[in-house]
Amino acid sequence: MSRFFTSDIAGDTARITGEDVRHLARVLRLRVGDTVEICDGRCTDYTGVLTAIGQDEAICALSGAHPSPTEPHHRVTLFQALPKTGKMEVIVQKCVELGVAAVVPVVSERCVAVPTRDFENKRVRYQRVAAEAAKQSRRGMIPQVAGVLPLRQVDFSAFDTVLVAYEEERATTLKAALLSGAGERIALIIGPEGGLESAEVERLRAAGAVSVSLGPRILRTETAGMAMLAQVLYELE
């Protein structure tokens, strides 16, 4: 069954607009009377029956509201140091499929890539990637891709647990850190291609973060976030 996100819901009626209307009518060739799945983007799903399809909007009659069954119980935010060109889209896409709650691009000391004045255009593109991945993986919400921030300026006080993937960590594994109790709001920090500087890790530790090992092999930055997220959700859920 085709799935669409819309927050334009009033009572038992939903309105679908934008590119989804073209996709619905021209690509999927849905017609009035066809059944679709509607998600309000706030983790509630509905069964929808198309009652009208116009040029710019489609109208659905809704029934059977129920919580989205695909959302993780833990809210995990990925703080990803900016990678080289072309890698961020893959990171966003795969982490949304895996269950990330939000992605925050950050700039650390060793970042080769630096944000340009047109980064907002890139962020909009990343957000579209997140939306498509959320539809494909039947998520109950569309994870947000934030604007870029310097890592040293990020406030992690809203998180129950902050975990830093650090290749020099020898004592604490990711699993061991999670066994001590992670809470519901978890931040994962991934460095750039050259890794995080030791001073950055020490600063994060001083603020309450825990540095962890992801195993004996060194992962690329575009692999590390996906692997860490998958391991966290596996251990906790």
Coordinates of C-alpha atoms in Angstrom, one line a residue:
M1 CA 0.0 0.0 0.0
S2 CA 1.4 3.4 -1.0
R3 CA 2.3 5.7 2.0
F4 CA 2.2 9.4 2.2
F5 CA 3.1 12.0 4.9
T6 CA 0.9 15.0 5.5
S7 CA 0.2 17.2 8.5
D8 CA -2.8 18.7 6.8
I9 CA -5.4 16.7 8.6
A10 CA -8.7 17.9 9.9
G11 CA -11.1 15.5 11.6
D12 CA -11.3 12.4 9.3
T13 CA -10.0 14.2 6.2
A14 CA -6.4 14.5 5.0
R15 CA -5.1 16.7 2.2
I16 CA -2.0 15.7 0.1
T17 CA -0.1 18.4 -1.8
G18 CA 3.1 19.1 -3.6
E19 CA 5.2 16.5 -5.5
D20 CA 3.2 13.7 -3.8
V21 CA 0.2 14.5 -5.9
R22 CA 2.1 14.1 -9.1
H23 CA 3.6 10.9 -7.9
L24 CA 0.3 9.6 -6.7
A25 CA -1.5 10.4 -10.0
R26 CA 1.1 10.0 -12.7
V27 CA 3.5 7.5 -11.3
L28 CA 1.4 5.2 -9.1
R29 CA -1.7 5.9 -11.2
L30 CA -4.0 5.8 -8.2
R31 CA -7.6 6.6 -8.6
V32 CA -10.5 7.8 -6.5
G33 CA -11.6 4.9 -4.3
D34 CA -8.1 3.5 -4.0
T35 CA -6.7 2.9 -0.5
V36 CA -3.5 4.5 0.8
E37 CA -1.7 4.7 4.1
I38 CA -1.4 8.2 5.6
C39 CA 1.0 9.3 8.3
D40 CA 0.8 12.6 10.1
G41 CA 4.5 12.8 10.7
R42 CA 3.9 12.6 14.5
C43 CA 3.9 8.8 14.7
T44 CA 0.2 8.2 14.0
D45 CA -0.9 6.2 10.9
Y46 CA -4.3 6.1 9.2
T47 CA -6.0 4.1 6.5
G48 CA -7.0 6.6 3.8
V49 CA -9.4 6.3 0.8
L50 CA -8.9 8.7 -2.0
T51 CA -12.1 10.8 -2.5
A52 CA -10.7 13.4 -4.9
I53 CA -7.5 13.9 -7.0
G54 CA -6.9 17.3 -8.5
Q55 CA -3.9 19.0 -10.2
D56 CA -2.5 20.3 -6.9
E57 CA -4.1 18.3 -4.2
A58 CA -5.6 14.9 -3.3
I59 CA -8.2 14.4 -0.6
C60 CA -8.5 11.3 1.6
A61 CA -11.1 10.1 4.0
L62 CA -9.4 8.7 7.0
S63 CA -10.2 5.8 9.4
G64 CA -8.4 3.4 11.7
A65 CA -5.9 5.7 13.5
H66 CA -3.1 3.8 15.2
P67 CA 0.4 4.4 16.5
S68 CA 3.1 3.9 13.8
P69 CA 4.7 0.5 14.6
T70 CA 8.1 1.3 13.1
E71 CA 9.4 4.0 15.4
P72 CA 12.2 3.2 17.9
H73 CA 11.4 3.7 21.5
H74 CA 14.7 5.6 21.9
R75 CA 15.3 8.9 20.3
V76 CA 18.8 8.8 18.8
T77 CA 20.4 11.9 17.2
L78 CA 23.5 11.6 15.1
F79 CA 26.0 14.5 15.2
Q80 CA 28.0 13.9 12.0
A81 CA 31.2 15.8 11.3
L82 CA 31.0 17.1 7.7
P83 CA 32.4 14.5 5.4
K84 CA 33.8 15.0 1.9
T85 CA 31.4 15.9 -0.9
G86 CA 28.8 13.3 -1.8
K87 CA 28.9 11.3 1.5
M88 CA 26.3 13.2 3.5
E89 CA 23.4 12.2 1.4
V90 CA 24.2 8.5 1.9
I91 CA 24.6 9.0 5.6
V92 CA 21.3 10.7 5.9
Q93 CA 19.5 8.2 3.8
K94 CA 20.8 5.1 5.5
C95 CA 20.5 6.4 9.1
V96 CA 16.9 7.5 8.5
E97 CA 16.2 3.9 7.2
L98 CA 17.8 2.5 10.4
G99 CA 15.8 4.7 12.8
V100 CA 17.7 7.9 13.6
A101 CA 15.5 10.7 15.1
A102 CA 17.6 13.6 13.7
V103 CA 20.9 14.3 12.0
V104 CA 23.0 17.4 12.9
P105 CA 26.0 18.2 10.7
V106 CA 28.9 19.6 12.7
V107 CA 32.3 21.0 12.0
S108 CA 35.2 19.6 14.0
E109 CA 38.9 20.5 13.9
R110 CA 40.0 18.0 11.3
C111 CA 37.1 18.5 8.9
V112 CA 38.3 18.7 5.3
A113 CA 34.9 19.8 4.1
V114 CA 33.9 23.2 5.3
P115 CA 30.3 24.7 5.1
T116 CA 29.8 27.2 2.4
R117 CA 27.3 30.0 2.1
D118 CA 25.0 27.8 0.1
F119 CA 24.9 25.1 2.8
E120 CA 21.2 25.8 3.4
N121 CA 20.6 24.6 -0.2
K122 CA 22.4 21.4 0.6
R123 CA 20.5 21.0 3.9
V124 CA 17.2 21.3 2.0
R125 CA 18.4 18.6 -0.4
Y126 CA 19.4 16.4 2.6
Q127 CA 15.9 17.0 4.1
R128 CA 14.3 15.7 0.8
V129 CA 16.6 12.6 1.0
A130 CA 15.4 12.1 4.6
A131 CA 11.7 12.4 3.6
E132 CA 12.1 9.9 0.8
A133 CA 14.0 7.5 3.1
A134 CA 11.2 7.8 5.7
K135 CA 8.6 6.9 3.1
Q136 CA 10.5 4.0 1.8
S137 CA 11.2 2.6 5.3
R138 CA 7.7 3.3 6.6
R139 CA 8.8 5.6 9.4
G140 CA 6.2 7.3 11.6
M141 CA 8.0 10.7 11.3
I142 CA 10.5 12.4 9.0
P143 CA 13.7 13.0 10.8
Q144 CA 15.0 16.5 10.7
V145 CA 18.4 17.5 9.2
A146 CA 19.6 20.5 11.1
G147 CA 21.8 23.4 10.0
V148 CA 25.6 23.0 10.4
L149 CA 27.1 23.8 13.8
P150 CA 30.7 24.0 15.2
L151 CA 31.1 20.9 17.4
R152 CA 32.5 23.0 20.2
Q153 CA 29.3 25.0 20.4
V154 CA 26.8 22.1 20.6
D155 CA 24.8 22.0 23.8
F156 CA 24.3 18.3 24.8
S157 CA 22.4 19.0 28.0
A158 CA 19.1 17.8 26.6
F159 CA 20.4 14.2 26.1
D160 CA 20.4 11.4 28.7
T161 CA 23.5 9.9 27.1
V162 CA 26.2 11.2 24.8
L163 CA 28.5 8.7 23.1
V164 CA 31.6 9.6 21.1
A165 CA 33.0 7.1 18.6
Y166 CA 36.8 7.3 19.2
E167 CA 39.4 5.1 17.5
E168 CA 41.8 5.5 20.4
E169 CA 39.4 4.2 23.0
R170 CA 40.5 0.9 24.4
A171 CA 38.7 0.5 27.7
T172 CA 35.0 1.1 27.0
T173 CA 33.0 -0.7 24.3
L174 CA 29.7 0.7 22.9
K175 CA 27.9 -2.3 24.5
A176 CA 29.4 -1.7 27.9
A177 CA 28.4 2.0 27.8
L178 CA 24.8 1.1 27.0
L179 CA 24.6 -1.6 29.7
S180 CA 25.1 1.1 32.3
G181 CA 21.7 2.7 31.3
A182 CA 21.3 4.9 28.3
G183 CA 18.0 6.7 28.8
E184 CA 15.6 7.6 26.0
R185 CA 17.5 10.6 24.4
I186 CA 20.9 9.5 23.0
A187 CA 23.5 11.6 21.1
L188 CA 26.0 9.9 18.9
I189 CA 29.1 11.8 17.8
I190 CA 31.1 10.8 14.7
G191 CA 34.3 12.5 13.6
P192 CA 35.4 13.4 10.0
E193 CA 37.8 11.4 7.8
G194 CA 40.7 12.3 10.0
G195 CA 38.9 11.5 13.2
L196 CA 38.4 13.7 16.2
E197 CA 41.4 15.4 17.9
S198 CA 42.2 14.2 21.4
A199 CA 41.5 17.6 22.8
E200 CA 38.0 17.5 21.3
V201 CA 37.3 14.2 22.9
E202 CA 38.6 15.4 26.3
R203 CA 36.4 18.4 26.1
L204 CA 33.4 16.2 25.3
R205 CA 34.3 13.9 28.2
A206 CA 34.5 16.8 30.5
A207 CA 31.0 17.8 29.5
G208 CA 29.7 14.3 30.4
A209 CA 30.2 12.4 27.1
V210 CA 31.5 8.8 27.1
S211 CA 34.1 7.8 24.4
V212 CA 33.5 4.3 23.1
S213 CA 35.2 1.8 20.8
L214 CA 33.2 0.4 17.8
G215 CA 35.5 -2.6 17.5
P216 CA 39.1 -3.4 16.3
R217 CA 38.6 -2.2 12.8
I218 CA 38.8 1.5 11.8
L219 CA 35.6 2.5 10.0
R220 CA 35.2 5.3 7.4
T221 CA 33.2 8.3 8.6
E222 CA 30.3 7.4 6.4
T223 CA 30.2 3.9 7.8
A224 CA 30.8 4.7 11.4
G225 CA 27.5 6.5 12.1
M226 CA 25.4 3.8 10.4
A227 CA 27.2 1.0 12.3
M228 CA 27.0 2.9 15.6
L229 CA 23.3 3.6 15.2
A230 CA 22.5 0.1 14.2
Q231 CA 24.4 -1.3 17.2
V232 CA 22.7 1.1 19.6
L233 CA 19.2 0.3 18.5
Y234 CA 19.9 -3.4 18.4
E235 CA 21.2 -3.4 22.0
L236 CA 18.4 -1.2 23.4
E237 CA 15.5 -2.6 21.4

